[in-house]
XYZ file of C-alpha atoms in Angstrom:
602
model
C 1.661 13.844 -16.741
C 4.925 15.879 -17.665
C 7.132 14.347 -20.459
C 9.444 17.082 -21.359
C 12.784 15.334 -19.670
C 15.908 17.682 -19.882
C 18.490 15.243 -19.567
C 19.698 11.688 -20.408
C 22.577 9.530 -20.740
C 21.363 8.349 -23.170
C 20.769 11.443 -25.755
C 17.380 11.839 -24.660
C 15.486 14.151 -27.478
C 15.457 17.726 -27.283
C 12.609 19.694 -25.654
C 10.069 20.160 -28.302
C 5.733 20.762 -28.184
C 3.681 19.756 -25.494
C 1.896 15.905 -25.885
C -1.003 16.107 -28.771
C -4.842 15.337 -26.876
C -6.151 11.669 -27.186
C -9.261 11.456 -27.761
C -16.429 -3.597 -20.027
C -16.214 -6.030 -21.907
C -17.553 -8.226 -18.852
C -19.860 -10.661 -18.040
C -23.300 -9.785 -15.681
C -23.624 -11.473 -12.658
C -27.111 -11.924 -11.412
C -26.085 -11.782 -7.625
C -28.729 -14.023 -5.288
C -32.058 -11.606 -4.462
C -32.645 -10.604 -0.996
C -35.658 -11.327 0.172
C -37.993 -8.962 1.664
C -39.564 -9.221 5.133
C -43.703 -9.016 5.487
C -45.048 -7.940 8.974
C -48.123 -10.775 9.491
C -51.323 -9.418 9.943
C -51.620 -11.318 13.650
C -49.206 -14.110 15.032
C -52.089 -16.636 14.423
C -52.415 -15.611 11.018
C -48.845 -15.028 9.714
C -46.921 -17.145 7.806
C -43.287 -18.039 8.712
C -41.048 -15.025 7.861
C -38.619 -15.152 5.199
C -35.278 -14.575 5.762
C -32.595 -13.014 3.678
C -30.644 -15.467 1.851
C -27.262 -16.128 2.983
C -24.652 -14.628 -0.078
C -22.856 -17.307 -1.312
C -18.600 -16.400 -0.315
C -15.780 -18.031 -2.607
C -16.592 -18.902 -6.781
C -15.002 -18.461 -10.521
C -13.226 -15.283 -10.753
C -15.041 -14.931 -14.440
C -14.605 -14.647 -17.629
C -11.805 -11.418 -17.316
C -9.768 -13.507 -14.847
C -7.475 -15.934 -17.347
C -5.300 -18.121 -15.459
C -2.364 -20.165 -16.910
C -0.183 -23.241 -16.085
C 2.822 -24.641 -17.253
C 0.971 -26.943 -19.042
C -1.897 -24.496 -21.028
C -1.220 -24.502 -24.776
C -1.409 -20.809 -26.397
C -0.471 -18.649 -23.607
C 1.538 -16.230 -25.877
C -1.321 -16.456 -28.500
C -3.639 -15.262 -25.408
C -1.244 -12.672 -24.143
C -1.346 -10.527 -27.733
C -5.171 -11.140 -28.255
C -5.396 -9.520 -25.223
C -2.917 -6.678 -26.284
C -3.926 -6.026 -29.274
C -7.442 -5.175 -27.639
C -6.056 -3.212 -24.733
C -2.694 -1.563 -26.556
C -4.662 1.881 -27.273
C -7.598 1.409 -25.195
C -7.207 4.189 -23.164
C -10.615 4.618 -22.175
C -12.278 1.493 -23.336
C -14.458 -0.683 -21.010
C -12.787 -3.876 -21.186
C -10.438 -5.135 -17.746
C -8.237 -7.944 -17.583
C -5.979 -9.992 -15.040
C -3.636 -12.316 -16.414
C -3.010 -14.612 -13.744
C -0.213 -17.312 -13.700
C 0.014 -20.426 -11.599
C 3.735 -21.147 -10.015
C 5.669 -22.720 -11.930
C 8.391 -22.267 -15.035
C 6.881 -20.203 -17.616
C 9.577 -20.261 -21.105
C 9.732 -17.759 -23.987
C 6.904 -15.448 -23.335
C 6.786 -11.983 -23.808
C 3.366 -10.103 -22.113
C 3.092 -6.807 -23.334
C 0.620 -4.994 -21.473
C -2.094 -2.412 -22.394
C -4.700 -0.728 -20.604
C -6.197 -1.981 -17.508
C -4.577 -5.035 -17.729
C -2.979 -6.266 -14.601
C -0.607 -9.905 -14.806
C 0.438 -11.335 -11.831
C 1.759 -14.559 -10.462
C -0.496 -17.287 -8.065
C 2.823 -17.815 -5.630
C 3.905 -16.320 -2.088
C 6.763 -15.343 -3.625
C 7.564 -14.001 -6.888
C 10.030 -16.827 -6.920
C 7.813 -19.405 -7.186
C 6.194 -18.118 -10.379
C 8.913 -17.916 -13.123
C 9.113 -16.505 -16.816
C 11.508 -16.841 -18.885
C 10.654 -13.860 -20.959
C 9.376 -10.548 -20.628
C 6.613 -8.520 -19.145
C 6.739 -5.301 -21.481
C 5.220 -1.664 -21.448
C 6.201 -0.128 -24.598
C 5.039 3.244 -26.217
C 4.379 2.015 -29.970
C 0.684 3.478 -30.006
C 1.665 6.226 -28.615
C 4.477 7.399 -31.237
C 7.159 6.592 -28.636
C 5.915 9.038 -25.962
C 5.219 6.638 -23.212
C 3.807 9.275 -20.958
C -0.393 8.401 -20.886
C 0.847 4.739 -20.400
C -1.579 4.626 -17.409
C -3.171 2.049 -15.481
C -1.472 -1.405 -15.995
C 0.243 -3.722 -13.344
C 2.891 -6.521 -12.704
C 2.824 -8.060 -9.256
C 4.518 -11.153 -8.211
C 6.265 -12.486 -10.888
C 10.134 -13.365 -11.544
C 11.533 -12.601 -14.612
C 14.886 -13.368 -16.574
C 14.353 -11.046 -19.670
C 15.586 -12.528 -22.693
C 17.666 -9.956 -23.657
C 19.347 -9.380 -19.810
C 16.719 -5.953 -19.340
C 12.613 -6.232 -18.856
C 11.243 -2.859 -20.299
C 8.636 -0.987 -18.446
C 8.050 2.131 -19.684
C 5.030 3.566 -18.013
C 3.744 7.074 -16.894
C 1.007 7.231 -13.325
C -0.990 4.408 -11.985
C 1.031 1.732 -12.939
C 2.441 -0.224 -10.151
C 5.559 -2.898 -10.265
C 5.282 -4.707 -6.895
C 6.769 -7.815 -5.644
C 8.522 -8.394 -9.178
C 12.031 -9.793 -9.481
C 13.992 -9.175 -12.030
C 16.886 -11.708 -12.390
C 18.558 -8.992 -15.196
C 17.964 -5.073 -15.331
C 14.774 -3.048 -15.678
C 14.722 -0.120 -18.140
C 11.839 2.286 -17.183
C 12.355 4.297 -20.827
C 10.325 3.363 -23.756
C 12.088 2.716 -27.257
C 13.898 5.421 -28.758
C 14.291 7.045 -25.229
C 11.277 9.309 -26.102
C 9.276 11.003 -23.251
C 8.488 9.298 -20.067
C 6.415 10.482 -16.791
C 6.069 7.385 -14.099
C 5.893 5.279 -11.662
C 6.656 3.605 -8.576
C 8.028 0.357 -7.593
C 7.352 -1.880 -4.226
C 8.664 -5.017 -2.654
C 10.715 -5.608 -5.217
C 14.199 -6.844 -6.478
C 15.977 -6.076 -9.146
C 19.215 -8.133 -9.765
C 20.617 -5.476 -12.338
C 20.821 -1.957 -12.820
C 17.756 0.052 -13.489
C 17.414 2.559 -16.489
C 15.201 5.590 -15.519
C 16.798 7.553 -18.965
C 13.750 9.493 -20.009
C 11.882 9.145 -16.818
C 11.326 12.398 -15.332
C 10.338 11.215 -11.624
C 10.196 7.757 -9.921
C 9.530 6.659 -6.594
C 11.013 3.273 -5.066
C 10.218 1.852 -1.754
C 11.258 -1.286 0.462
C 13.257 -2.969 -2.515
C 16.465 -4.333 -4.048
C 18.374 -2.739 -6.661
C 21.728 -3.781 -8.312
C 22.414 0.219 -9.497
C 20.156 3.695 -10.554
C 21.538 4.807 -14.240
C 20.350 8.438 -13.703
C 17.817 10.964 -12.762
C 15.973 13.895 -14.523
C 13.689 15.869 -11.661
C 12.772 13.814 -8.747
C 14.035 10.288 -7.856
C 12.907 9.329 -4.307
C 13.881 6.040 -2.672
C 13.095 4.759 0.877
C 13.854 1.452 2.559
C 15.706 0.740 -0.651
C 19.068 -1.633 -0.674
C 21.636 -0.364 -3.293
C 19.575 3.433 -3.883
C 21.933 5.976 -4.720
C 22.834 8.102 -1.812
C 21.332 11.179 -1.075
C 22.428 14.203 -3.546
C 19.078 16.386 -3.953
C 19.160 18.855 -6.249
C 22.496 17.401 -8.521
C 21.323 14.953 -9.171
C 18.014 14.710 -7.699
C 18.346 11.665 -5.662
C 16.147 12.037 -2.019
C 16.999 9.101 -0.510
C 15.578 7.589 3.108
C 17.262 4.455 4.999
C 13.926 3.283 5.605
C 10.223 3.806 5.367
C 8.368 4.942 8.846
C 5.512 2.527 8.467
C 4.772 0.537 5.434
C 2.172 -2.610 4.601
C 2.042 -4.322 1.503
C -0.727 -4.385 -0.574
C -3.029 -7.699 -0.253
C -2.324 -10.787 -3.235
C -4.105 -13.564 -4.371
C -2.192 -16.812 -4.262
C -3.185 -20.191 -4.474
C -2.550 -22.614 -1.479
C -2.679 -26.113 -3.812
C -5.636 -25.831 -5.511
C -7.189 -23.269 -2.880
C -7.163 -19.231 -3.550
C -6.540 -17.480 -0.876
C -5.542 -14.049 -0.247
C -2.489 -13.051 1.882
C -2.386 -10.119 4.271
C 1.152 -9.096 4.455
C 2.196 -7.725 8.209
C 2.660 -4.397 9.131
C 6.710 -3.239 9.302
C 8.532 0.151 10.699
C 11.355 1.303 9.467
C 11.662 -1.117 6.788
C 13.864 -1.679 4.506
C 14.415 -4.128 1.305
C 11.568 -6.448 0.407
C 9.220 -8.943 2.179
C 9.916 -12.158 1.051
C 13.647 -11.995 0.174
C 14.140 -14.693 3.195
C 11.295 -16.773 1.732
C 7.823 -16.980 2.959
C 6.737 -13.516 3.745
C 5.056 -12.048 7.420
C 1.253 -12.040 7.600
C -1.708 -14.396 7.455
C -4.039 -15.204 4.864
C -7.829 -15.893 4.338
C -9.670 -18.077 2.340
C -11.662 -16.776 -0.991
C -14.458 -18.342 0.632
C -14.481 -15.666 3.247
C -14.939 -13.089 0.242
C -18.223 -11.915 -1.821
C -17.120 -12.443 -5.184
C -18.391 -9.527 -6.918
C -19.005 -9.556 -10.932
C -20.407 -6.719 -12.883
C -23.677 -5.685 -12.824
C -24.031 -6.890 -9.149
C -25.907 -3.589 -7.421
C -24.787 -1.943 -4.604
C -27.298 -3.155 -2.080
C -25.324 -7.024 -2.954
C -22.161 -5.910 -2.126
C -23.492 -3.816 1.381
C -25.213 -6.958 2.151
C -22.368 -9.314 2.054
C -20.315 -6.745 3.835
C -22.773 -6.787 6.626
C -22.937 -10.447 6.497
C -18.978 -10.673 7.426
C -17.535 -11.470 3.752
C -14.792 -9.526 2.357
C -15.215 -7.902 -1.112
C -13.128 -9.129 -4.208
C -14.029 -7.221 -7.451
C -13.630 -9.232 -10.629
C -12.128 -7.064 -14.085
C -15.314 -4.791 -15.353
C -17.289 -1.555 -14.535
C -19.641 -1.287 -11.848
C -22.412 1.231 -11.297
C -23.627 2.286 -7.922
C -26.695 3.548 -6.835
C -25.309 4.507 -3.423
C -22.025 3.896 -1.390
C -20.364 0.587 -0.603
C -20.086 0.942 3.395
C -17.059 -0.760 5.340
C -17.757 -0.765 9.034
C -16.224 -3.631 9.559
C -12.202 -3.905 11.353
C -10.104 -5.931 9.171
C -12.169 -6.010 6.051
C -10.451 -6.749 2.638
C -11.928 -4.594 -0.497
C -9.667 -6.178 -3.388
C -9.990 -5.620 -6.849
C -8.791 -7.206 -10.174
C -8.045 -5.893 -13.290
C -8.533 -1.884 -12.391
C -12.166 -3.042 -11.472
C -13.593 0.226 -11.751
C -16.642 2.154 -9.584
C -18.999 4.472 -11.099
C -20.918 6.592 -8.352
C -24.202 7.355 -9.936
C -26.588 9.979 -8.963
C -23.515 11.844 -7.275
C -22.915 9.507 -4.034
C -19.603 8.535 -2.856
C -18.630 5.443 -4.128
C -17.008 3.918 -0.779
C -17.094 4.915 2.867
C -15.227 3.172 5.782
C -16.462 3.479 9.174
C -13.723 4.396 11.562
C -12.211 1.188 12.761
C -8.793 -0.723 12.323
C -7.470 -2.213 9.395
C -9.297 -2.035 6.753
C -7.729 -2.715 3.770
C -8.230 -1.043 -0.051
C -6.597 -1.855 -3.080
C -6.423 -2.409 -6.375
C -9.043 -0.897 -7.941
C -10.494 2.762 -10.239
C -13.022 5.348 -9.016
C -14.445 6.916 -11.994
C -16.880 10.126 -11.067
C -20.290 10.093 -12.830
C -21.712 12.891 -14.487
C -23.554 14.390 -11.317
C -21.450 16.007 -9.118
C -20.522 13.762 -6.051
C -18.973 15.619 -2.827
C -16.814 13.044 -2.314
C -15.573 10.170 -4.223
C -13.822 8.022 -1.642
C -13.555 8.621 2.341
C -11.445 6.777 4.634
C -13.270 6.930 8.273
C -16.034 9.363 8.910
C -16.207 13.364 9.832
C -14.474 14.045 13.265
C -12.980 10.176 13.415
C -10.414 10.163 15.961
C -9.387 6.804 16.997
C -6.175 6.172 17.095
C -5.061 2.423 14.674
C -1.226 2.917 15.105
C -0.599 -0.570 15.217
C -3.225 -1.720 12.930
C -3.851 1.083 10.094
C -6.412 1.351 7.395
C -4.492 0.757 3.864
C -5.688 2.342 0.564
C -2.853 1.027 -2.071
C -2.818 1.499 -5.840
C -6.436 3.065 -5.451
C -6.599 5.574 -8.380
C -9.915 8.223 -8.804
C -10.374 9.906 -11.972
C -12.399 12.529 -13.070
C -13.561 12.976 -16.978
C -11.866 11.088 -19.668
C -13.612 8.006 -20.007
C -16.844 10.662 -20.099
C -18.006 13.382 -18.196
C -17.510 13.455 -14.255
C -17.545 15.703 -11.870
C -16.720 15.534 -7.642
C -15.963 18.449 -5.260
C -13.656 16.698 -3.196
C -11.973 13.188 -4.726
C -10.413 11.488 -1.682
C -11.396 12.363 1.853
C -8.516 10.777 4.824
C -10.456 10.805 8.300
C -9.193 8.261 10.276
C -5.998 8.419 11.884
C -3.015 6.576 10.683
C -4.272 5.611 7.108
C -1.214 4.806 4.886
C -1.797 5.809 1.608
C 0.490 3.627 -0.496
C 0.541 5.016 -3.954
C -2.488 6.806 -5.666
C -3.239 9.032 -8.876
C -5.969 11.348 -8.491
C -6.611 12.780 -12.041
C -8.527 15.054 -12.772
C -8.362 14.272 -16.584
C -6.302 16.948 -19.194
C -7.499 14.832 -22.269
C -10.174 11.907 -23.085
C -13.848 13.157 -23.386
C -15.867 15.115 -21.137
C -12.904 17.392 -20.067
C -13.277 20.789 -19.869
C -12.772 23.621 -17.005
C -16.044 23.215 -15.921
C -16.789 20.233 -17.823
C -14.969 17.861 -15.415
C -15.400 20.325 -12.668
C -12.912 18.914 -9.731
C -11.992 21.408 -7.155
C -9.805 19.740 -4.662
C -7.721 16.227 -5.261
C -7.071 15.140 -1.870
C -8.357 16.298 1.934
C -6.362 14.389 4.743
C -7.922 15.582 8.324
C -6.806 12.605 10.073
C -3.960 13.157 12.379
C -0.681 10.623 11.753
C -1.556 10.136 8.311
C 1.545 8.566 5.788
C 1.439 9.169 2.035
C 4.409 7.028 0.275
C 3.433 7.728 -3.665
C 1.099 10.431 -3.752
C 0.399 11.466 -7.528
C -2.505 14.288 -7.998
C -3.007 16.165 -10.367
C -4.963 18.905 -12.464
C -7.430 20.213 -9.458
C -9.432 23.454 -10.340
C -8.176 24.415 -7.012
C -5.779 22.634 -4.665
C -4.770 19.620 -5.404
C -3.703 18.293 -1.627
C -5.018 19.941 1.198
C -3.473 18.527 4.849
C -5.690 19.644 7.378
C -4.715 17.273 10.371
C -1.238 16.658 12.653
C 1.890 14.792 12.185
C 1.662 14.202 8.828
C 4.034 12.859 6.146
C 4.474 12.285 2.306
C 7.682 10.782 0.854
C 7.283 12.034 -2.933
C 4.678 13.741 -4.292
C 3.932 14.420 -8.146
C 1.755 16.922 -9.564
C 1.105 19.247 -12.073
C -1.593 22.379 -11.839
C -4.829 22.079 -14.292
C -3.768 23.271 -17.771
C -7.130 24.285 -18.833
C -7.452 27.100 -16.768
C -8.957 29.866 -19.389
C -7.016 32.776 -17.097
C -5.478 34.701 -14.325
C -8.883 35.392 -12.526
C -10.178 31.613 -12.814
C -7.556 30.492 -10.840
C -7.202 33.400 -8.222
C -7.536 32.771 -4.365
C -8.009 36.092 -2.999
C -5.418 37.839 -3.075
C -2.824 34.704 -4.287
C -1.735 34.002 -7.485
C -3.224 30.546 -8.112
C -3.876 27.853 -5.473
C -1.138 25.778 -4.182
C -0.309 22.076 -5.540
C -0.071 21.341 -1.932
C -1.416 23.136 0.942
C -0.902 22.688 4.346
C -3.464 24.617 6.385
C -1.782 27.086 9.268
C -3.938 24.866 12.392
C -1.126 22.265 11.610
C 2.092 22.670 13.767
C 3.385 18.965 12.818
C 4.177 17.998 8.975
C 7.207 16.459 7.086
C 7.812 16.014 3.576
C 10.382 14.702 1.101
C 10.727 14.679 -2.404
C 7.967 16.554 -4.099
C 7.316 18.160 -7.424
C 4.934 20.507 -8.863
C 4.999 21.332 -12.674
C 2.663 23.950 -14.933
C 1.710 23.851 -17.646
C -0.863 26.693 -18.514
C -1.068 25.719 -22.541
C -5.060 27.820 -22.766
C -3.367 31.491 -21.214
C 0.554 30.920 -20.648
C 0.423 34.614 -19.325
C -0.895 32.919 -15.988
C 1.582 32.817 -12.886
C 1.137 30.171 -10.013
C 2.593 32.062 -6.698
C 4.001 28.962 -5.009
C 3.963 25.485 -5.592
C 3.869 24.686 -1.845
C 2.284 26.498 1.242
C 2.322 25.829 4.754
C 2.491 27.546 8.170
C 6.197 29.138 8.634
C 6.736 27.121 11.624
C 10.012 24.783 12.819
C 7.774 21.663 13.277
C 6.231 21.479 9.549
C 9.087 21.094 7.087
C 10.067 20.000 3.737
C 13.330 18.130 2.139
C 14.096 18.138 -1.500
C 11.072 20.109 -3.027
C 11.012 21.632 -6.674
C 8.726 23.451 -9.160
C 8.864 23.566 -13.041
C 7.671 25.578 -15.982
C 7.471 23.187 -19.056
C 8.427 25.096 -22.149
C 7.361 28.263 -20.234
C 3.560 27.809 -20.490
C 3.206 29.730 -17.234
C 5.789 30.350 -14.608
C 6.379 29.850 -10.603
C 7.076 32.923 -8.757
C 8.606 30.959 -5.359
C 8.368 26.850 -4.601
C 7.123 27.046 -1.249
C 5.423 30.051 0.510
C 7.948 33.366 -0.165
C 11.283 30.920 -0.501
C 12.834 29.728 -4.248
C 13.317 30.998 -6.854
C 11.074 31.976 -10.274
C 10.909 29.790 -12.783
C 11.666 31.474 -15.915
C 11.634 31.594 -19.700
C 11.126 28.345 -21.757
C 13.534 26.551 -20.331
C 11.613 23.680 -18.611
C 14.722 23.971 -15.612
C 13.423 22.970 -11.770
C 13.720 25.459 -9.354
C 14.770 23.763 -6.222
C 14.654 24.400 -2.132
C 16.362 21.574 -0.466
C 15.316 22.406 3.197
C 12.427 24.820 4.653
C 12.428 26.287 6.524
C-alpha cells in the first residue's frame, strides 16, 4: 500500500516517514444433516434406504444482512452503530451488508468501516436514491487513508449534500454501479496520504478528485472531469477520461475494454430477491445501465444454497452437487476441505467480505474447467498450515477454450497473515482459458499479526497458465518471491499495482540466482503473446534499505509480448530499482520517491 504521493493540486503534504504498523460477529447456521446410506444385509432383510435430504435453496439472508426502506425509522442511528463497530476494525471478525430497498432515501450519511459493504436492491442505481452521502474517511487512521481496505458501494445513486461524495480508500475497495449526481473526491480530509482503488459501471455527473491518490484504475464508466494524477491513472471504456499523456501526467488511457462482465447483484424483483447476471460485452465502453434496464438474465434466490456461518464444507459441496448456486451471508467460515465448482454457469456470491478460512492447508475453492462460472464478492484468508494453493480457477492442464462464455472472479481478495498467522505457496492459481479477472488484491500482509518473513510465508501472489487470460485491476502485493507469474499465451492486464515485500531481512533472502531480487511481474520466456498497460511496482525495503530489486518487470525480449506505460518507484529511498523492465529504464535513485518510467517495450 504506498502513500507517499509527490504531487497535488491541492498542497498535498510533503514526503515524510513511512506509515506506523497497526496492530464474526455472526450467527451459526445448523445447515440440514445428510444422511448416511446403510448397505442391507440381504434385499429381504433391508430396510428402505435413506436418502440424502434435499438442501433447502432460497431463505433470510441473517442477522449481518440489514435491509432498509423508505419507510424504516433509525436508519442513520443503524448506519453509525454499525460504524462505530467497524471504523478501526481492521482485523475484527464482524461483516456487514447494508442493503437498501429502491426508493428515495433523504439526509443520510453512511460512513463505512471495515468489511462493510452497502448497496442498493434496484437494477439500476437509479432506482435506489440517497440524498446524502456514502463516506470513507481516514479519522482512525490520523488522516492517512491508505489501510482503508475492504469496504464497498454498489448500486446506489447519490446527490451528496455538499455537491462531492468522499471516498477515500486504499486496495480492495470497490465503487461499482454508483452514480454520483455531484463529484467524487477519492482524497481523505486534509489531503493526507492515499493508495486506492478502482471504479466500475459507474457515473459520475461531476468531476472526480484523485488529489492524494497515488494510482486509480477506472473502467466502463462516466465521468464529468479527472482533477489530477500522481503515478498511475489508468482508464478504459471510460466516457470523459483524460486523454492519453503517460508519463506527464500519468494518464494510460484505452477507448474501450477487450472483454468485460460485470460482477453479479442482488436485486429485488417486488418482493422477490433475485440475482442478476449482467451479459458479457467487447470493446465496451461507458456503463451498463445508462439506457435503463441493463443486458443479462437473472435467477431466483431460490436457486441458491444460502450459506450462514458455521455451515461445513461438505453442506456447501452438497448443494453444489445438487444444482444450487452458493450465496455467502457476512461472517467467517472454516473449511475442512475445498468448495468444488464443476458445474457451467454456477454463481459463488458473497456478502459482506464473507470470508474463507482453509484449514488443515487445503485450497479453499476449486472450479472444474467449464464455462461461466462466476466468483465474486468475497475474502480468502490462509490458515496457519501452509496451503499450496488458496484459490484455482479450472484444473492443471485445462484447455478448453470459454471465449464467449468466461469464468469471472471479481472483487475476490486473498490475504495472507494479518488477521493471524497464514501461510500458502501459491495464492491464486488461473487454469482455464479466458478467465477475466476483474479486480483483486492479493496481500500478503506488511502489518496485523502473524506477519513476519517466514511468519506469513507467501512465495508467489498470482500463477495464470491459462492461455487468453484478461486481468482489468490486478493489485498484488508483498510476495517472498514473485508476485505475478504469467505462464500461458495471449495474455493481458490493464493496470497493475504492487509493491515488493518490505520485510525482507537482506540481499541474499531475496536473491534468484544470479538476479537481484525477483520480479513484481514475471512473464516466463515459453510466452511469445502478452500485452500490458499501466503498471506499477514500488519498494520499499524499510528491514535492509541497502537491498536493490534488478527490475520491476521481466519478460521474453520478443515483438509479440509488450508493455505501455510501465513505472517503478523507490519510496523515500528504502531500496532502489536498477532498470523497470528487463535491462531498459532507468535507476531509481536517492530519497526522492520519483517514478522511473518506460512508456513502450520493447
Amino acid at each position: 500500500m504506498p502513500h507517499l504521493p509527490t504531487d497535488s493540486p491541492d498542497s498535498v503534504r510533503s514526503l515524510a516517514a513511512r506509515r506506523s504498523v497497526l496492530g464474526a460477529m455472526a450467527a451459526t447456521a445448523a445447515a440440514p444433516a445428510l444422511l448416511g446410506l446403510s448397505s442391507p444385509a440381504s434385499a429381504a432383510s433391508a430396510a428402505p434406504v435413506a436418502q440424502p435430504r434435499a438442501l433447502p435453496g432460497g431463505g433470510d439472508l441473517g442477522p449481518n444482512v440489514i435491509v432498509f426502506d423508505p419507510s424504516t425509522s433509525g436508519i442513520q442511528a443503524k448506519l453509525d452503530e454499525v460504524f462505530r463497530q467497524q471504523e478501526s476494525a481492521q482485523f475484527g471478525t464482524g461483516r456487514y451488508a447494508l442493503l437498501f430497498k429502491p426508493g428515495t432515501y433523504n439526509g443520510l450519511n453512511a460512513q463505512l468501516g471495515f468489511y462493510t459493504s452497502i448497496a442498493g436492491l434496484g437494477l439500476s442505481p437509479d432506482d435506489t436514491a440517497i440524498n446524502g452521502d456514502v463516506t470513507v474517511d481516514a479519522g482512525w487512521f490520523n488522516g492517512n487513508a491508505t489501510q482503508n481496505f475492504w469496504r464497498s458501494a454498489e448500486n446506489l445513486a447519490l446527490t451528496p449534500v455538499s455537491g462531492t461524495n468522499r471516498w477515500a480508500v486504499a486496495q480492495a475497495a470497490p465503487f461499482r454501479r454508483m452514480h454520483v449526481r455531484g463529484g467524487l473526491n477519492l482524497a481523505p480530509t486534509g489531503y493526507g496520504w492515499a493508495s486506492g482503488g478502482y471504479i466500475a459501471d459507474s457515473r459520475i455527473d461531476g468531476s472526480v478528485g484523485p488529489y492524494s491518490q497515488q494510482q486509480w484504475y477506472t473502467r466502463d464508466s462516466s465521468v464529468g472531469g479527472w482533477a489530477n494524477a500522481v503515478w498511475n491513472m489508468v482508464f478504459s471504456g471510460v466516457q470523459g477520461a483524460p486523454a492519453q499523456s503517460f508519463p506527464n501526467p500519468p494518464y494510460t488511457t484505452l477507448d474501450t475494454t477487450p472483454v468485460s462482465r460485470e460482477k453479479p447483484f442482488l436485486y429485488l424483483n417486488g418482493s422477490e430477491y433475485r440475482v442478476f447476471l449482467p451479459e458479457r460485452r467487447t470493446n465496451a465502453r461507458g456503463t451498463t445501465w445508462g439506457s435503463g434496464t441493463p443486458r443479462g438474465t437473472s435467477l431466483p434466490l431460490t436457486q441458491f444454497y444460502v450459506a450462514k456461518p458455521g455451515v461445513t464444507a461438505a453442506t456447501l459441496n452438497a448443494a453444489l452437487t445438487q444444482g444450487l448456486h452458493l450465496l455467502l451471508t457476512p461472517g467467517i467460515y472454516h473449511l475442512d476441505q475445498p468448495i468444488q465448482v464443476n458445474r457451467a454457469g454456477t454463481v459463488v456470491l458473497g456478502l459482506g467480505y464473507a470470508t474463507l478460512i482453509p484449514d488443515n492447508g487445503v485450497t479453499a475453492l476449486r472450479t472444474a474447467d467449464v464455462d461461466g462460472v462466476r466468483l465474486a464478492g468475497f475474502l480468502i484468508d490462509a490458515g496457519p498450515v501452509n496451503s499450496s494453493t488458496l484459490l484455482e480457477v479450472g484444473p492443471t492442464g485445462a484447455s478448453a477454450s470459454h471465449s464467449a462464455n468466461p469464468t469471472t472472479v471479481q472483487d475476490v481478495f486473498i490475504r495472507i497473515g494479518g488477521a493471524g498467522a497464514g501461510k500458502a505457496t501459491t495464492s491464486m492459481v488461473i487454469n482455464s482459458r479466458d478467465t477475466i479477472i476483474d479486480h483483486t488484491w492479493v496481500w500478503r500482509a506488511d502489518h496485523g499479526t502473524g506477519v513476519g518473513w517466514e511468519t506469513n510465508r507467501a512465495d508467489y501472489g498470482i500463477r495464470v497458465n491459462g492461455d487468453d487470460v484478461l486481468a482489468t485491476g490486478l493489485f498484488v502485493e508483498h510476495f517472498n518471491k514473485y508476485d505475478v507469474q504469467w505462464y500461458g499465451q495471449r495474455g493481458r492486464t490493464i493496470f497493475f499495482q504492487n509493491e515488493k515485500a518490505y520485510d525482507a531481512p537482506n540481499q541474499a533472502a531475496i536473491q534468484n540466482g544470479s538476479v537481484k531480487g525477483y520480479a513484481a511481474y514475471k512473464v516466463a520466456d515459453s510466452v511469445t503473446t502478452h500485452e500490458g498497460w499501466g503498471l506499477g511496482s514500488y519498494c520499499y525495503y524499510n528491514v535492509d534499505p541497502t537491498i536493490v530489486q534488478h527490475n520491476g518487470f521481466a519478460a521474453p525480449n520478443t515483438p509479440g509480448v509488450k508493455f505501455h506505460d510501465l513505472l517503478v518507484v523507490s519510496l523515500g529511498g528504502q531500496g532502489q530499482y536498477e532498470h523497470v523492465v528487463n535491462e531498459t529504464g532507468a535507476p531509481t535513485s536517492g530519497t526522492s520517491t520519483v517514478p522511473s518510467t518506460v512508456v513502450s517495450y520493447p
